[in-house]
Amino acid sequence: MTNSSDGGGHNGEAPPRGYRRNLTDYGDRRFALYLRRSFAQSMGFSRELMDRPIVGIARTDSGFNNCHRGVPELIEAVKRGVLAAGGLPLDFPTISLGEVFLSPTSLMFRNLMAMDTEEMIRAQPMDAVVLVGGCDKTVPAQLMGACSADVPAIQLVTGPMLAMPFRGERLGACTDCRRFWAKYRAGEVDDAGIDTIEANLATTAGTCAVMGTASTMACIAEALGMSLPNTAGIPAVHADRIRAAEACGARAVAMAGRGPLPSQIVTPRSVENALRVLLAIGGSTNAIVHLTAIAGRRGIPVSLERLNALSDETPVLVDLKPTGSHYMADFHAAGGMDALLWELRDLLHLDCPAVDGRTLGERLREPAFVDRAVIRSRAAPFDAVGGLVALFGSLAPRGAILKRSAADAGLFERTARAVVFSSLEDLAARIDDADLDVTAEDFLVLQNAGPRSPSGMPEAGYLPIPRKLAQAGVKDMVRISDARMSGTAYGTVVLHVSPDSASGGPLAFVRNGDRIRLSVRERRLDLLVDEAELARRRAGFAPPTLAERGYRRLYADHVLQADQGADFDFLRGDHA
Ligand code: FES
C-alpha cells in the first residue's frame, strides 16, 4: 500500500500521483518524497493541497514576446480552475519564442523549446499539464513536447489581437504590415506615413490578427483535439479567453491520472482532420511543417501526396486575411471553429477523441451559429479547392509547397527564366539594384535558406518585388526557395523546396538564366537543365560550414528536411 511517506509506484502498485511522481533519485524513495515535501512546505501549501493531483502550467510570458502579454492573466485563471476542481496548480517556465525577436529565425529554436517542454513535463511531478502559448512557434513546440512526454495535456492559446480602427480602415498585424511596406517600397507611402502605420499595426495583447501561422496552429490544435472546443479564435482581450483558461484548469484536473493522453488524441485520423482544417481555413504554409513535426513525434507520417488529394476535395470556407478580407476576431464572432467543423463534418473522422472527453462526433451534434459573410457553406465556398498544394519535380524531388489561395492564378502555368540569389546576403545586396537583369516574367530564385542552411529556414521566401518593378506597378511574381513564408504573407511563392540547397538538393544547382517550368495544374516544378550539365555543377558543390558548438551545432547535425517537419532526427517517434 502506498502511504503518505512512500513514493509508491513500485512492486506492481498503482502509478504514483502528485508529488510522488518522478521522484529525485537518491536511491531511497521514501527519503526523496520526504525531502520533496519538506521543500514544498516552504511554499506555504497546506497538507490538503499537497495531496491533490498536480496540474503543471507551462508559462511562456517573456519581455521578448509581445504576443504573450496576456499570459500572466491566463495563468491566474488556469490556477483558479485547477483549485476549484480539486487540483494543485504549479506553473513553470519554459523558453518563449517571440517571432520577430529571434535571430536568425524562430524556427531554429522551435525544437529547443519542444525539448525544454518535453523534459520539464517529464522530469517534474505533474499529473496533467496546461500549455499556454500562442506566437507562431510556441504552439507547435508545446504540442511536440507534449506528444513526446505523453502526459495528459491541454493547449491553451493566448488568442489573436484585435484589428483596430485607424483613419477609416482596420489595421491588424501582419498582413497589413506587408501591404503598407509594399506601398512604401513602391513610393506610395512616405517615411512619416510608414512611421505612423508602424505605431498602429499591433495594438493589443495577442497573436497576429489574421489567419497567419499562430491562428492556423490554434485551429490545428483544436482540430487535433488538443484544445477545448471553440477556443482557438477567442480574441486575446475577450473575457471568454479568461473563462477558457479557467475551464482548461478544471478540465486538466479531470484528465489527471485518467487521460486521454496525447498518444490517444494525436492519431493518423486526427492528423488528417487537422489537414482538412488547414486546407479549409486557407492556413499558413508553416503549419504543414509544424503538423508534420507534431505527428512525427507519434510516428505518424504526413504525406504531401495525401495533402494534394485532400486539397482537391476540401474547399476554403473562410474569408480571412491574408487570402480574404476579415480578421480572426471576425472568424470567432461568426461561429469560429464550431461553425467551421460543422460545415466540414462529413469530411472529418468523427470518432477522434479530444481533451474535453468527447469524440468529435459527440461535439458536433448540433449545428452552430454561423455568419456566412465570414464562414461560407460548402455549397458556396470562398474557394472551391484547398488553400495549399504540394509540387514535385526535378527541382523539388521531395516536394515544395504553394499557398494557391494567396497566389495569382494567372502565374500558375508558365516556363520562365531564373534570376538567382545565392543567399540572403546576396538577396539583400542586389534585389533593389537598378542594374539587376530582371523582368516581371522571370522567376526569382533564392538558395541557401532551407532547414540545413546556417539561417535555419527563415521566413524569407516572400522575396520582395525588385524595387524598379514594384515602382512600375508589379505586384506579384513567381518566387521559389527552400525558405518559409510568414503565414500573414501572400503572393505566388513556392516554398520549402526539398531537399534544400544546403544539403545539395537540386535548388543548389540553379543558375541565372536557367529555365524553370511551373505547373500548378500538374503539381510540377522542374528545372529544365540537362543531366550532364547538372552533374558538372554538382561536382563543385560545397556544403555550408557548420556551427562549431552549442545548440546550433546540435541543430546542424540533426535537423531534418521540411518534408519531415524540420524536427531533429532523434526526437521523432519512429527514431530507433
Ligand atoms: Fe507572434 Fe505573429 S508575431 S503571432
Coordinates of C-alpha atoms and ligand atoms in Angstrom, one line a residue:
M1 CA 0.0 0.0 0.0
T2 CA 1.2 3.5 -0.8
N3 CA 1.2 5.7 2.3
S4 CA 1.9 9.3 2.8
S5 CA 5.7 8.8 3.2
D6 CA 6.2 6.3 0.4
G7 CA 7.0 7.2 -3.1
G8 CA 4.9 4.2 -4.4
G9 CA 4.7 3.1 -8.0
H10 CA 6.9 0.1 -7.5
N11 CA 6.2 -3.6 -6.8
G12 CA 3.1 -3.5 -9.1
E13 CA 1.3 -0.7 -7.2
A14 CA -0.8 2.0 -8.9
P15 CA 1.4 4.6 -10.7
P16 CA 2.4 7.4 -8.3
R17 CA 0.5 10.7 -8.4
G18 CA 1.2 14.3 -7.4
Y19 CA 4.4 14.9 -5.5
R20 CA 5.0 11.1 -5.6
R21 CA 5.6 11.2 -9.3
N22 CA 9.1 11.4 -10.8
L23 CA 11.0 11.3 -7.5
T24 CA 14.5 12.7 -7.4
D25 CA 16.9 9.8 -7.5
Y26 CA 18.7 9.4 -4.1
G27 CA 18.4 5.6 -4.1
D28 CA 15.8 6.0 -1.3
R29 CA 12.3 6.7 -2.5
R30 CA 10.8 7.5 0.9
F31 CA 13.6 9.9 1.7
A32 CA 13.1 11.5 -1.7
L33 CA 9.4 12.1 -1.1
Y34 CA 10.1 13.3 2.5
L35 CA 12.7 15.8 1.2
R36 CA 10.5 17.0 -1.6
R37 CA 7.5 17.5 0.6
S38 CA 9.6 19.4 3.2
F39 CA 10.8 21.8 0.5
A40 CA 7.3 22.1 -1.0
Q41 CA 6.1 23.0 2.5
S42 CA 8.3 26.1 2.2
M43 CA 5.9 27.3 -0.5
G44 CA 3.3 27.6 2.3
F45 CA 0.9 25.0 0.8
S46 CA -1.4 23.2 3.2
R47 CA -1.1 19.5 3.6
E48 CA -4.5 19.2 2.0
L49 CA -3.3 21.0 -1.1
M50 CA -0.2 19.0 -1.3
D51 CA -2.1 15.7 -1.5
R52 CA -4.1 16.9 -4.5
P53 CA -3.3 15.9 -8.2
I54 CA -0.8 18.4 -9.6
V55 CA -1.5 20.3 -12.8
G56 CA 1.6 21.9 -14.3
I57 CA 1.1 25.1 -16.3
A58 CA 3.8 25.8 -18.9
R59 CA 4.2 29.6 -18.9
T60 CA 5.8 31.4 -21.8
D61 CA 5.5 35.1 -20.9
S62 CA 8.6 37.0 -21.8
G63 CA 9.7 40.5 -22.3
F64 CA 10.8 39.3 -25.7
N65 CA 7.3 38.1 -26.7
N66 CA 4.7 40.7 -27.2
C67 CA 2.2 38.1 -28.3
H68 CA 2.2 36.6 -24.8
R69 CA 1.5 39.8 -23.0
G70 CA -1.7 38.3 -21.7
V71 CA -0.2 35.1 -20.3
P72 CA 0.1 36.1 -16.6
E73 CA -3.7 36.8 -16.5
L74 CA -4.4 33.4 -18.2
I75 CA -2.1 31.6 -15.8
E76 CA -4.1 33.1 -12.9
A77 CA -7.4 31.9 -14.5
V78 CA -6.0 28.4 -15.1
K79 CA -4.9 28.2 -11.5
R80 CA -8.4 29.2 -10.4
G81 CA -9.9 26.5 -12.4
V82 CA -7.4 23.9 -11.1
L83 CA -8.0 24.9 -7.4
A84 CA -11.8 24.9 -7.8
A85 CA -11.7 21.4 -9.3
G86 CA -9.6 20.0 -6.6
G87 CA -6.1 20.1 -8.0
L88 CA -2.9 21.9 -7.1
P89 CA -1.7 24.2 -9.9
L90 CA 2.0 24.7 -10.3
D91 CA 3.3 26.9 -13.1
F92 CA 6.7 26.5 -14.5
P93 CA 8.7 28.5 -17.1
T94 CA 9.9 27.3 -20.5
I95 CA 11.7 29.3 -23.1
S96 CA 9.4 31.5 -25.1
L97 CA 9.8 32.3 -28.9
G98 CA 8.7 35.8 -29.9
E99 CA 8.6 35.6 -33.7
V100 CA 10.2 38.9 -34.5
F101 CA 12.7 39.0 -31.7
L102 CA 14.8 35.9 -32.7
S103 CA 17.8 35.7 -34.9
P104 CA 18.4 34.2 -37.4
T105 CA 14.8 32.8 -37.2
S106 CA 12.4 31.4 -34.6
L107 CA 12.1 28.1 -36.4
M108 CA 15.7 27.3 -35.4
F109 CA 14.6 27.3 -31.8
R110 CA 11.3 25.6 -32.1
N111 CA 12.9 22.2 -31.4
L112 CA 14.8 23.6 -28.4
M113 CA 11.5 24.8 -26.9
A114 CA 10.0 21.4 -27.7
M115 CA 12.8 19.7 -25.9
D116 CA 12.5 22.1 -22.9
T117 CA 8.8 21.5 -22.7
E118 CA 9.0 17.7 -23.1
E119 CA 11.8 17.3 -20.5
M120 CA 10.2 19.6 -17.9
I121 CA 6.8 17.8 -18.2
R122 CA 8.6 14.5 -17.8
A123 CA 11.0 15.5 -15.1
Q124 CA 8.7 17.4 -12.8
P125 CA 5.9 15.8 -10.8
M126 CA 2.7 16.7 -12.7
D127 CA -0.3 14.6 -13.4
A128 CA -1.5 16.8 -16.3
V129 CA -0.3 20.0 -17.9
V130 CA -1.9 23.1 -19.4
L131 CA 0.3 24.5 -22.2
V132 CA 0.0 28.3 -22.5
G133 CA 1.4 29.5 -25.8
G134 CA 0.4 31.4 -28.9
C135 CA 3.1 33.0 -31.0
D136 CA 3.9 31.1 -34.2
K137 CA 6.5 28.5 -33.0
T138 CA 5.3 28.2 -29.4
V139 CA 2.2 26.1 -30.0
P140 CA 3.9 23.5 -32.3
A141 CA 6.8 23.3 -29.8
Q142 CA 4.5 22.7 -26.9
L143 CA 2.5 20.1 -28.8
M144 CA 5.6 18.4 -30.0
G145 CA 6.9 18.2 -26.4
A146 CA 3.6 17.1 -25.0
C147 CA 3.2 14.3 -27.6
S148 CA 6.7 13.0 -26.7
A149 CA 6.2 13.3 -22.9
D150 CA 2.7 11.8 -23.2
V151 CA 1.2 13.2 -20.0
P152 CA -2.4 14.5 -20.2
A153 CA -2.1 17.9 -21.8
I154 CA -4.4 20.8 -22.9
Q155 CA -3.3 23.5 -25.3
L156 CA -4.5 27.0 -24.3
V157 CA -3.6 29.6 -26.9
T158 CA -3.2 33.3 -26.0
G159 CA -5.7 34.3 -28.7
P160 CA -5.5 36.8 -31.6
M161 CA -5.1 40.5 -31.3
L162 CA -7.9 42.8 -32.3
A163 CA -7.7 44.7 -35.5
M164 CA -8.2 48.3 -34.5
P165 CA -9.9 51.1 -36.4
F166 CA -7.5 53.6 -37.9
R167 CA -8.3 56.5 -40.3
G168 CA -11.2 54.9 -42.0
E169 CA -10.0 51.3 -42.1
R170 CA -9.0 48.5 -39.7
L171 CA -5.3 47.6 -39.2
G172 CA -4.0 44.3 -37.8
A173 CA -0.7 42.6 -37.8
C174 CA 0.6 41.4 -40.0
T175 CA -1.0 41.2 -43.5
D176 CA -1.5 45.0 -43.3
C177 CA 2.2 45.3 -42.3
R178 CA 3.2 43.8 -45.6
R179 CA 0.6 45.7 -47.6
F180 CA 1.9 49.1 -46.3
W181 CA 5.5 48.0 -46.7
A182 CA 4.9 47.2 -50.3
K183 CA 3.3 50.6 -50.8
Y184 CA 6.3 52.2 -49.1
R185 CA 8.7 50.3 -51.4
A186 CA 6.7 51.4 -54.4
G187 CA 6.9 55.1 -53.2
E188 CA 3.2 55.3 -52.4
V189 CA 3.8 55.9 -48.7
D190 CA 6.4 58.2 -47.4
D191 CA 8.7 58.0 -44.3
A192 CA 6.3 59.8 -42.0
G193 CA 3.5 57.7 -43.2
I194 CA 5.2 54.4 -42.6
D195 CA 6.2 55.6 -39.1
T196 CA 2.5 56.3 -38.3
I197 CA 1.5 52.9 -39.7
E198 CA 4.2 51.2 -37.6
A199 CA 2.6 52.5 -34.4
N200 CA -0.8 51.3 -35.3
L201 CA -0.4 47.7 -36.7
A202 CA -0.2 45.8 -33.4
T203 CA -2.0 47.5 -30.6
T204 CA -3.5 44.9 -28.3
A205 CA -2.3 41.8 -26.5
G206 CA -2.4 38.6 -28.5
T207 CA -1.1 36.9 -31.6
C208 CA -1.3 38.3 -35.2
A209 CA -4.8 39.3 -36.1
V210 CA -5.2 37.3 -39.3
M211 CA -5.1 33.7 -40.3
G212 CA -1.3 33.6 -40.0
T213 CA 0.7 30.8 -38.5
A214 CA -0.3 31.5 -34.9
S215 CA -4.0 31.4 -35.7
T216 CA -3.6 28.4 -38.0
M217 CA -1.8 26.5 -35.3
A218 CA -4.5 27.4 -32.8
C219 CA -7.1 26.0 -35.2
I220 CA -5.0 22.9 -35.8
A221 CA -4.5 22.3 -32.1
E222 CA -8.3 22.3 -31.7
A223 CA -8.8 20.1 -34.8
L224 CA -6.4 17.6 -33.4
G225 CA -8.4 17.5 -30.2
M226 CA -5.7 19.1 -28.0
S227 CA -7.7 22.3 -27.1
L228 CA -11.1 22.8 -25.6
P229 CA -14.0 23.3 -28.1
N230 CA -14.3 26.6 -29.9
T231 CA -11.4 28.3 -28.1
A232 CA -9.0 28.7 -31.0
G233 CA -10.3 32.1 -32.2
I234 CA -11.4 33.8 -28.9
P235 CA -9.6 37.2 -29.0
A236 CA -6.8 37.6 -26.5
V237 CA -8.5 40.5 -24.7
H238 CA -12.0 39.0 -24.6
A239 CA -13.4 37.8 -21.2
D240 CA -14.2 34.5 -22.8
R241 CA -10.4 33.9 -23.2
I242 CA -10.0 34.1 -19.4
R243 CA -13.0 31.8 -18.9
A244 CA -11.5 29.4 -21.4
A245 CA -8.3 29.4 -19.3
E246 CA -10.3 28.6 -16.1
A247 CA -12.0 25.8 -17.9
C248 CA -8.7 24.4 -19.1
G249 CA -7.6 24.3 -15.4
A250 CA -10.7 22.4 -14.3
R251 CA -10.6 20.0 -17.2
A252 CA -6.9 19.3 -16.6
V253 CA -7.8 18.1 -13.1
A254 CA -10.3 15.7 -14.6
M255 CA -7.7 14.4 -17.0
A256 CA -5.1 13.9 -14.3
G257 CA -4.4 10.2 -14.0
R258 CA -7.3 9.4 -16.4
G259 CA -6.4 10.9 -19.7
P260 CA -6.9 11.0 -22.6
L261 CA -3.2 11.0 -23.3
P262 CA -1.8 12.9 -26.3
S263 CA -1.0 9.5 -27.8
Q264 CA -4.7 8.7 -27.8
I265 CA -5.6 12.1 -29.3
V266 CA -2.9 12.6 -31.9
T267 CA -3.5 9.7 -34.3
P268 CA -3.4 9.3 -38.1
R269 CA -7.2 10.1 -38.2
S270 CA -6.9 13.3 -36.1
V271 CA -3.9 14.4 -38.1
E272 CA -6.0 14.0 -41.2
N273 CA -8.7 16.1 -39.6
A274 CA -6.1 18.8 -38.9
L275 CA -5.0 18.7 -42.5
R276 CA -8.6 19.2 -43.6
V277 CA -9.0 22.2 -41.3
L278 CA -5.7 23.6 -42.5
L279 CA -6.9 23.5 -46.1
A280 CA -10.4 24.8 -45.3
I281 CA -9.1 27.9 -43.4
G282 CA -6.5 28.6 -46.2
G283 CA -4.0 28.3 -43.4
S284 CA -0.3 29.1 -43.2
T285 CA 2.3 27.2 -45.2
N286 CA 4.3 26.9 -42.0
A287 CA 1.6 24.8 -40.5
I288 CA 2.4 21.9 -42.8
V289 CA 5.9 21.8 -41.4
H290 CA 4.7 22.1 -37.8
L291 CA 1.9 19.5 -38.2
T292 CA 4.4 17.1 -39.8
A293 CA 6.7 17.6 -36.8
I294 CA 3.9 17.1 -34.2
A295 CA 2.6 14.0 -35.9
G296 CA 6.2 12.7 -36.3
R297 CA 6.5 12.7 -32.5
R298 CA 3.9 9.9 -32.5
G299 CA 5.5 8.2 -35.5
I300 CA 2.7 9.4 -37.9
P301 CA 3.9 10.3 -41.4
V302 CA 2.3 13.2 -43.2
S303 CA 2.3 12.7 -46.9
L304 CA 2.4 15.6 -49.3
E305 CA 0.7 13.4 -51.9
R306 CA -2.1 12.9 -49.4
L307 CA -2.2 16.7 -48.8
N308 CA -2.8 17.2 -52.6
A309 CA -5.6 14.6 -52.6
L310 CA -7.3 16.3 -49.6
S311 CA -6.7 19.7 -51.1
D312 CA -8.6 18.9 -54.2
E313 CA -11.7 17.9 -52.2
T314 CA -11.6 20.4 -49.3
P315 CA -12.8 23.9 -50.2
V316 CA -11.6 27.1 -48.5
L317 CA -14.5 28.2 -46.4
V318 CA -13.3 31.2 -44.6
D319 CA -13.0 34.8 -45.9
L320 CA -10.0 35.9 -43.8
K321 CA -6.8 37.7 -44.4
P322 CA -4.3 37.1 -45.8
T323 CA -6.4 35.4 -48.5
G324 CA -9.7 37.2 -47.8
S325 CA -10.8 40.3 -46.1
H326 CA -11.7 39.6 -42.4
Y327 CA -9.7 39.2 -39.2
M328 CA -9.6 36.4 -36.6
A329 CA -11.9 38.2 -34.2
D330 CA -14.5 38.2 -37.0
F331 CA -14.0 34.5 -37.5
H332 CA -14.7 33.8 -33.9
A333 CA -17.7 36.1 -33.8
A334 CA -19.0 34.3 -37.0
G335 CA -19.1 31.0 -35.2
G336 CA -15.4 30.1 -35.1
M337 CA -14.3 26.5 -35.0
D338 CA -17.7 25.2 -34.1
A339 CA -19.2 26.6 -37.3
L340 CA -16.2 25.5 -39.4
L341 CA -16.1 22.0 -38.1
W342 CA -19.9 21.6 -38.5
E343 CA -19.5 22.7 -42.2
L344 CA -16.8 20.1 -42.7
R345 CA -18.3 17.3 -40.6
D346 CA -18.9 14.8 -43.4
L347 CA -15.2 15.1 -44.4
L348 CA -13.9 14.5 -40.8
H349 CA -13.2 11.4 -38.8
L350 CA -15.8 11.9 -36.1
D351 CA -14.6 9.1 -33.8
C352 CA -11.5 11.1 -32.8
P353 CA -11.3 11.8 -29.0
A354 CA -10.5 15.3 -27.6
V355 CA -9.3 16.8 -24.4
D356 CA -12.9 17.6 -23.4
G357 CA -13.6 13.9 -23.1
R358 CA -15.9 13.7 -26.1
T359 CA -15.4 12.5 -29.6
L360 CA -15.6 15.0 -32.4
G361 CA -18.9 13.4 -33.4
E362 CA -20.3 13.9 -29.9
R363 CA -19.2 17.5 -30.1
L364 CA -20.8 18.1 -33.4
R365 CA -24.4 17.0 -32.6
E366 CA -26.0 20.4 -33.3
P367 CA -25.4 23.0 -36.0
A368 CA -23.5 26.0 -34.7
F369 CA -24.3 29.7 -35.2
V370 CA -22.7 30.9 -38.4
D371 CA -22.3 34.2 -40.1
R372 CA -21.9 33.5 -43.8
A373 CA -20.1 36.7 -44.5
V374 CA -17.0 35.1 -42.9
I375 CA -17.6 31.3 -42.8
R376 CA -19.0 30.1 -46.1
S377 CA -21.1 27.0 -46.7
R378 CA -19.8 24.0 -48.6
A379 CA -22.3 24.8 -51.4
A380 CA -20.9 28.4 -51.8
P381 CA -17.2 28.2 -50.6
F382 CA -14.7 31.1 -50.7
D383 CA -12.6 28.9 -52.9
A384 CA -13.6 25.5 -54.4
V385 CA -10.3 23.8 -53.5
G386 CA -8.0 23.8 -50.6
G387 CA -5.5 26.5 -49.8
L388 CA -2.3 24.6 -50.1
V389 CA -0.8 22.3 -52.8
A390 CA 2.5 20.4 -52.9
L391 CA 4.6 20.4 -56.1
F392 CA 7.0 17.8 -57.2
G393 CA 9.6 17.5 -60.0
S394 CA 13.2 17.7 -60.8
L395 CA 13.6 20.9 -58.8
A396 CA 11.8 19.5 -55.8
P397 CA 12.1 15.7 -55.7
R398 CA 10.7 15.6 -52.1
G399 CA 8.2 18.3 -52.6
A400 CA 7.6 22.1 -52.3
I401 CA 4.5 24.0 -51.1
L402 CA 2.5 26.7 -52.7
K403 CA -0.3 28.5 -51.0
R404 CA -2.5 28.8 -54.0
S405 CA -5.3 30.6 -52.2
A406 CA -3.0 33.5 -51.6
A407 CA -1.4 33.4 -55.1
D408 CA -2.1 34.8 -58.5
A409 CA -3.6 32.0 -60.6
G410 CA -2.5 33.9 -63.7
L411 CA 1.1 32.9 -62.9
F412 CA 0.4 29.2 -62.3
E413 CA 1.2 27.7 -65.7
R414 CA 4.4 29.1 -67.1
T415 CA 8.1 28.4 -68.0
A416 CA 10.4 31.3 -67.3
R417 CA 14.0 32.4 -66.8
A418 CA 15.5 32.0 -63.3
V419 CA 17.0 35.1 -61.6
V420 CA 19.1 33.5 -58.8
F421 CA 20.2 34.8 -55.4
S422 CA 22.7 32.5 -53.8
S423 CA 21.9 33.6 -50.2
L424 CA 20.0 36.0 -48.0
E425 CA 23.0 38.3 -48.1
D426 CA 23.1 38.2 -51.9
L427 CA 19.4 38.9 -52.0
A428 CA 19.7 41.9 -49.7
A429 CA 22.7 43.3 -51.7
R430 CA 21.2 43.0 -55.2
I431 CA 17.3 42.9 -55.1
D432 CA 17.0 46.7 -55.5
D433 CA 20.0 47.2 -57.8
A434 CA 18.8 49.4 -60.6
D435 CA 21.0 47.3 -63.0
L436 CA 19.5 43.9 -61.9
D437 CA 18.7 41.9 -65.0
V438 CA 15.1 41.1 -64.2
T439 CA 11.6 41.4 -65.7
A440 CA 8.2 40.7 -64.2
E441 CA 8.0 37.4 -66.2
D442 CA 11.1 36.0 -64.6
F443 CA 11.1 33.6 -61.6
L444 CA 13.1 34.9 -58.6
V445 CA 15.0 32.0 -57.0
L446 CA 16.6 32.1 -53.5
Q447 CA 19.1 29.5 -52.4
N448 CA 20.6 28.5 -49.1
A449 CA 17.6 29.4 -46.9
G450 CA 16.4 25.9 -46.1
P451 CA 16.5 24.0 -42.8
R452 CA 20.1 22.9 -43.1
S453 CA 21.3 26.4 -44.0
P454 CA 23.0 28.5 -41.3
S455 CA 19.9 30.7 -41.3
G456 CA 17.7 27.8 -40.3
M457 CA 14.8 28.2 -42.8
P458 CA 13.8 31.8 -42.2
E459 CA 10.6 33.4 -43.5
A460 CA 12.5 34.8 -46.4
G461 CA 10.6 33.0 -49.2
Y462 CA 8.4 36.1 -49.8
L463 CA 11.2 37.8 -51.8
P464 CA 10.5 41.4 -52.3
I465 CA 9.5 42.5 -55.8
P466 CA 12.6 44.3 -57.1
R467 CA 12.2 48.0 -56.4
K468 CA 12.3 49.0 -60.0
L469 CA 9.5 46.6 -60.9
A470 CA 7.5 47.5 -57.8
Q471 CA 7.7 51.1 -58.8
A472 CA 6.4 50.2 -62.2
G473 CA 3.4 48.6 -60.6
V474 CA 4.3 44.9 -60.5
K475 CA 2.5 43.4 -57.5
D476 CA 3.4 39.7 -57.8
M477 CA 6.0 37.4 -59.3
V478 CA 6.8 33.7 -59.1
R479 CA 9.3 33.2 -56.3
I480 CA 11.0 29.9 -55.5
S481 CA 13.1 29.0 -52.5
D482 CA 13.8 26.4 -49.8
A483 CA 12.8 29.1 -47.2
R484 CA 9.4 29.6 -45.4
M485 CA 7.0 32.4 -45.7
S486 CA 5.1 34.2 -42.9
G487 CA 1.5 33.0 -42.6
T488 CA 0.4 36.6 -42.9
A489 CA 2.0 36.9 -46.4
Y490 CA 0.6 36.4 -49.8
G491 CA 1.8 36.0 -53.4
T492 CA 2.8 33.3 -55.9
V493 CA 5.5 32.0 -53.6
V494 CA 6.9 28.4 -53.9
L495 CA 8.4 27.4 -50.6
H496 CA 10.1 24.5 -48.7
V497 CA 11.8 23.1 -51.8
S498 CA 13.2 19.8 -50.6
P499 CA 15.9 18.7 -50.4
D500 CA 17.2 22.1 -49.6
S501 CA 20.2 23.7 -51.3
A502 CA 22.5 23.5 -48.2
S503 CA 22.2 19.7 -48.3
G504 CA 22.9 19.5 -52.0
G505 CA 19.3 19.4 -53.4
P506 CA 18.7 20.5 -57.0
L507 CA 17.9 24.0 -55.9
A508 CA 21.6 24.5 -55.2
F509 CA 22.4 24.0 -58.9
V510 CA 20.1 26.5 -60.5
R511 CA 22.0 29.2 -62.3
N512 CA 21.0 32.6 -63.7
G513 CA 19.2 32.2 -67.0
D514 CA 18.1 28.5 -66.5
R515 CA 14.6 27.7 -67.5
I516 CA 12.2 26.5 -64.8
R517 CA 8.7 25.1 -65.5
L518 CA 5.9 25.6 -63.0
S519 CA 2.6 23.9 -63.5
V520 CA 0.2 24.1 -60.5
R521 CA -2.4 22.1 -62.5
E522 CA 0.1 19.2 -62.9
R523 CA 1.7 19.8 -59.4
R524 CA 5.1 20.1 -61.1
L525 CA 8.2 22.1 -60.6
D526 CA 11.0 21.3 -63.0
L527 CA 14.5 22.6 -63.7
L528 CA 14.9 22.4 -67.5
V529 CA 18.7 21.7 -67.5
D530 CA 20.2 18.5 -68.9
E531 CA 21.7 15.9 -66.6
A532 CA 25.3 16.3 -67.9
E533 CA 25.3 20.0 -67.0
L534 CA 23.7 19.3 -63.6
A535 CA 26.4 16.6 -62.9
R536 CA 29.1 19.2 -63.7
R537 CA 27.5 21.7 -61.3
R538 CA 27.1 19.0 -58.6
A539 CA 30.8 18.2 -58.7
G540 CA 31.6 21.7 -57.5
F541 CA 29.1 21.6 -54.6
A542 CA 30.5 22.8 -51.2
P543 CA 28.2 22.4 -48.2
P544 CA 28.0 25.3 -45.7
T545 CA 30.3 25.4 -42.8
L546 CA 28.6 24.0 -39.6
A547 CA 28.4 25.9 -36.4
E548 CA 31.2 24.7 -34.1
R549 CA 29.4 24.5 -30.7
G550 CA 26.3 24.6 -28.6
Y551 CA 22.7 24.3 -29.7
R552 CA 23.5 25.5 -33.2
R553 CA 25.8 22.6 -33.7
L554 CA 23.2 20.2 -32.4
Y555 CA 20.7 21.8 -34.8
A556 CA 23.1 21.5 -37.8
D557 CA 23.9 17.9 -37.0
H558 CA 20.3 16.6 -36.6
V559 CA 17.8 18.8 -38.4
L560 CA 15.6 17.1 -40.9
Q561 CA 14.2 18.4 -44.2
A562 CA 10.9 20.3 -44.4
D563 CA 9.0 17.3 -45.5
Q564 CA 9.9 15.7 -42.2
G565 CA 8.8 18.7 -40.2
A566 CA 12.4 20.1 -39.7
D567 CA 12.4 18.2 -36.5
F568 CA 15.6 16.6 -35.1
D569 CA 16.1 13.0 -36.2
F570 CA 16.5 11.7 -32.7
L571 CA 13.2 13.2 -31.5
R572 CA 10.8 11.6 -33.9
G573 CA 8.6 8.9 -32.7
D574 CA 10.0 6.5 -35.2
H575 CA 13.6 7.1 -34.1
A576 CA 15.2 3.7 -33.4
Ligands
FES1 FE1 3.6 36.5 -32.6 FE2 2.6 37.0 -35.2 S1 4.4 37.7 -34.2 S2 1.8 35.7 -33.7

